[in-house]
Rosetta silent file (secondary structure, phi, psi, omega in degrees, C-alpha in Angstrom):
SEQUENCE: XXXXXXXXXXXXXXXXXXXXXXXXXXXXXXXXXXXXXXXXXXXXXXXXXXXXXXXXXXXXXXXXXXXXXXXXXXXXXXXXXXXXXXXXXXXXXXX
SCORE:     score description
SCORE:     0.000 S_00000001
   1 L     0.000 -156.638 -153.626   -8.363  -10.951  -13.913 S_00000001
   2 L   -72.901  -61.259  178.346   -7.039  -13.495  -11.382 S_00000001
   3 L   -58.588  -32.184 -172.389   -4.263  -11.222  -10.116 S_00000001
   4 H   -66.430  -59.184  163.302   -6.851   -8.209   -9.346 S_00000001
   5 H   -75.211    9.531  169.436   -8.375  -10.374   -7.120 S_00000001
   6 H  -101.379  -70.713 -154.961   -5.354  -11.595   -5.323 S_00000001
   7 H   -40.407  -60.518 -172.894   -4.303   -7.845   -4.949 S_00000001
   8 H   -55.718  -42.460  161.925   -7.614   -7.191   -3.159 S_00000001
   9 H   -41.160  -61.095  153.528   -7.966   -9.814   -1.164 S_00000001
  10 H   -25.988  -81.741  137.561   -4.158   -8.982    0.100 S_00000001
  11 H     8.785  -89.919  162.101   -5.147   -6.023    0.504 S_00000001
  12 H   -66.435  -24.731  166.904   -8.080   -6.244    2.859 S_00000001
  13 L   -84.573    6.317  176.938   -6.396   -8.964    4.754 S_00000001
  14 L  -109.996  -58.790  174.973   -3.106   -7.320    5.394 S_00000001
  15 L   -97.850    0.441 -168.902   -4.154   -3.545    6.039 S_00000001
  16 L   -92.221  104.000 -176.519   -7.306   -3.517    7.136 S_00000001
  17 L   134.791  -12.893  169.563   -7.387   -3.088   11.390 S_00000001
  18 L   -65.839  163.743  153.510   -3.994   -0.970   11.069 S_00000001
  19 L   -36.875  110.033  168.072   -2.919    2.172   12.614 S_00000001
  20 L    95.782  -37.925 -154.039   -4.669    5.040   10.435 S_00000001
  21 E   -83.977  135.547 -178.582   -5.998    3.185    7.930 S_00000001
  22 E   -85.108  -47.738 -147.229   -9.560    4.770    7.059 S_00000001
  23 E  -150.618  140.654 -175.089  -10.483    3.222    3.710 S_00000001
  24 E  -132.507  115.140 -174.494   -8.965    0.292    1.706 S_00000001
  25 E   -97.595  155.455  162.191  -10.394    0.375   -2.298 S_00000001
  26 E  -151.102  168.193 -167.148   -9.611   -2.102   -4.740 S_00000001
  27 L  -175.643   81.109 -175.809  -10.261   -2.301   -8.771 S_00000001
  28 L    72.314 -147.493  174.552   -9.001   -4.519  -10.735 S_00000001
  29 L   -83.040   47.699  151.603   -4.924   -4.471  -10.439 S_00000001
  30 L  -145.700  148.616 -173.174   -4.813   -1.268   -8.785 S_00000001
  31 E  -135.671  176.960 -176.213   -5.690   -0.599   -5.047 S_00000001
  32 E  -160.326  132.298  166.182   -5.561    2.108   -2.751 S_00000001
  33 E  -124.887  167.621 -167.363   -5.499    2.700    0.841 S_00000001
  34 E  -123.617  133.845  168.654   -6.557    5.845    2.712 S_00000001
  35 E  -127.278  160.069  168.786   -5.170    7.420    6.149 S_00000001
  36 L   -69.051  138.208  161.956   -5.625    9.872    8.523 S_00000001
  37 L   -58.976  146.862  154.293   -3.561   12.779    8.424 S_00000001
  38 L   -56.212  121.664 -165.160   -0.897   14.073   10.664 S_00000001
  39 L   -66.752  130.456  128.377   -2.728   17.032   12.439 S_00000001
  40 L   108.996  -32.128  155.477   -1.522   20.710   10.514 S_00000001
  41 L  -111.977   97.047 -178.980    0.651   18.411    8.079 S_00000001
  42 L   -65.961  135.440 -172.540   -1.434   17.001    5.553 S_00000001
  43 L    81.757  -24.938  168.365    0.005   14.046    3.008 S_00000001
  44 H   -40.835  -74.434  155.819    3.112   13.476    5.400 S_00000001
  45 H     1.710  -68.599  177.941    1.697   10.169    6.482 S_00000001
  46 H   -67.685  -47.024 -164.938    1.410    8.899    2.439 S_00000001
  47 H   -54.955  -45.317 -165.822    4.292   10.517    1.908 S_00000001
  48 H   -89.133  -18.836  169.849    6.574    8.992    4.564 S_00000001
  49 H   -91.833  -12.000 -177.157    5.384    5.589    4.155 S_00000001
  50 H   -62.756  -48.550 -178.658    5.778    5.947    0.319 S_00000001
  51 H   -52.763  -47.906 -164.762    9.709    6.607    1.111 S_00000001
  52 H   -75.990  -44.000  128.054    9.670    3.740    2.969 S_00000001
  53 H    -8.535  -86.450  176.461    8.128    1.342    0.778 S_00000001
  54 H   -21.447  -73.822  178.155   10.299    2.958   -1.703 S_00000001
  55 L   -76.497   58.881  121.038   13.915    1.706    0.184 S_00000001
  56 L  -130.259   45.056  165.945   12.429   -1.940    0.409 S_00000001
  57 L    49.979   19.278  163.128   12.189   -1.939   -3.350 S_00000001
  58 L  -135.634  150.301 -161.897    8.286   -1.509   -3.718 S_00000001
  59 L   -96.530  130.908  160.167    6.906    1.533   -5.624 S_00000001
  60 L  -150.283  137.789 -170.898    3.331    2.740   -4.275 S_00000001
  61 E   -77.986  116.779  167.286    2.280    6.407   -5.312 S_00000001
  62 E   -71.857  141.668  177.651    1.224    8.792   -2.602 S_00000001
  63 L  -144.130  111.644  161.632   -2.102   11.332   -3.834 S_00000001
  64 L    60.587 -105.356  179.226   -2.847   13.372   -0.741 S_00000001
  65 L  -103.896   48.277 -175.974   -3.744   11.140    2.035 S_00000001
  66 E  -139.627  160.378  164.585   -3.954    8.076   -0.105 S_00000001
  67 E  -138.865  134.714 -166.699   -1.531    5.199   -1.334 S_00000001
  68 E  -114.283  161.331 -153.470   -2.181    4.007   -4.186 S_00000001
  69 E  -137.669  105.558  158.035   -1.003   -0.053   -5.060 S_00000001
  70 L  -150.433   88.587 -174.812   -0.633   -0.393   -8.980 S_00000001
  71 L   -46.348 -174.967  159.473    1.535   -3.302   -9.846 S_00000001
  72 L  -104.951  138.542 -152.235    2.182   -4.000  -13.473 S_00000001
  73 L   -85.311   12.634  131.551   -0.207   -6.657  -15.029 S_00000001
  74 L   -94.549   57.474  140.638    2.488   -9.472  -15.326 S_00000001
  75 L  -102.087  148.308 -160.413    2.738   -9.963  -11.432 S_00000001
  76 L  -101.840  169.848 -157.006    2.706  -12.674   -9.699 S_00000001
  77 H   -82.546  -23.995  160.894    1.176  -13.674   -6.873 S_00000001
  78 H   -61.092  -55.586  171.335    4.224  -13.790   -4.731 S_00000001
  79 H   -82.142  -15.708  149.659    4.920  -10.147   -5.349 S_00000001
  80 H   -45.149  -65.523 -177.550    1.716   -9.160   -4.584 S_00000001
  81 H   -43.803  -41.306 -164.363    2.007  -10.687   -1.341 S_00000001
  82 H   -90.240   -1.019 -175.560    5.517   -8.618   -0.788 S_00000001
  83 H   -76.069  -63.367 -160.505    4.453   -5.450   -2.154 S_00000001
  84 H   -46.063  -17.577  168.578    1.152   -5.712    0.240 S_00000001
  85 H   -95.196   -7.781 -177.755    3.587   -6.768    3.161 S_00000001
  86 H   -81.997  -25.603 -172.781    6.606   -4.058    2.668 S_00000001
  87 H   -84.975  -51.806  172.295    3.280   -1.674    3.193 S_00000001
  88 H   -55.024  -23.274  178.620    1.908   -2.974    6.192 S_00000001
  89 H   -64.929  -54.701 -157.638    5.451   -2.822    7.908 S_00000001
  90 H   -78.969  -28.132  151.248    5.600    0.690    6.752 S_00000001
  91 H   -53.455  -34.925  177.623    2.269    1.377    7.910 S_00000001
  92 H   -81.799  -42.326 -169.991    2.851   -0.091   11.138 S_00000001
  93 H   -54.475  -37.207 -177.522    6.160    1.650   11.223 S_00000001
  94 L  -106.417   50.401 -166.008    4.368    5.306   10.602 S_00000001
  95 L   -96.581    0.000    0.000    1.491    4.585   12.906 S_00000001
């Protein structure tokens, strides 16, 4: 729907040119972005931006070297915008 495409768009317009990030996916309401690993500890990266996310109230799942973005499908377009911007800080944060 409507919202899927506000995620993605967010999405590619928020994270895409950060530190690390390799690969930015989107599908419907769920999105994902992919980073380079920390050399000899792999998933730290996902991991440590997950926490961080996490204590500014937005949930995004780490899976290896991935973050995955999967709102619930009554969100709004404002909390799109704040999940996709508590992630770029924390991307920028773990660069």
């Amino acid at each position: 729907g409507q919202m899927g495409k506000v995620l993605g768009d967010a999405m590619h317009g928020s994270l895409k040119g950060l530190p690390n990030v390799i690969g930015i996916r989107s599908l419907g309401l769920a999105g994902a972005v992919e980073l380079s690993s920390v050399a000899g500890a792999p998933g730290k990266r996902a991991y440590d931006i997950f926490m961080d996310c996490f204590h500014h109230g937005v949930l995004v799942r780490p899976a290896g070297e991935n973050l995955v973005v999967c709102p619930p499908y009554i969100v709004e377009k404002e909390q799109i915008e704040r999940i996709v911007n508590v992630l770029a800080d924390a991307i920028r944060k773990n660069a």
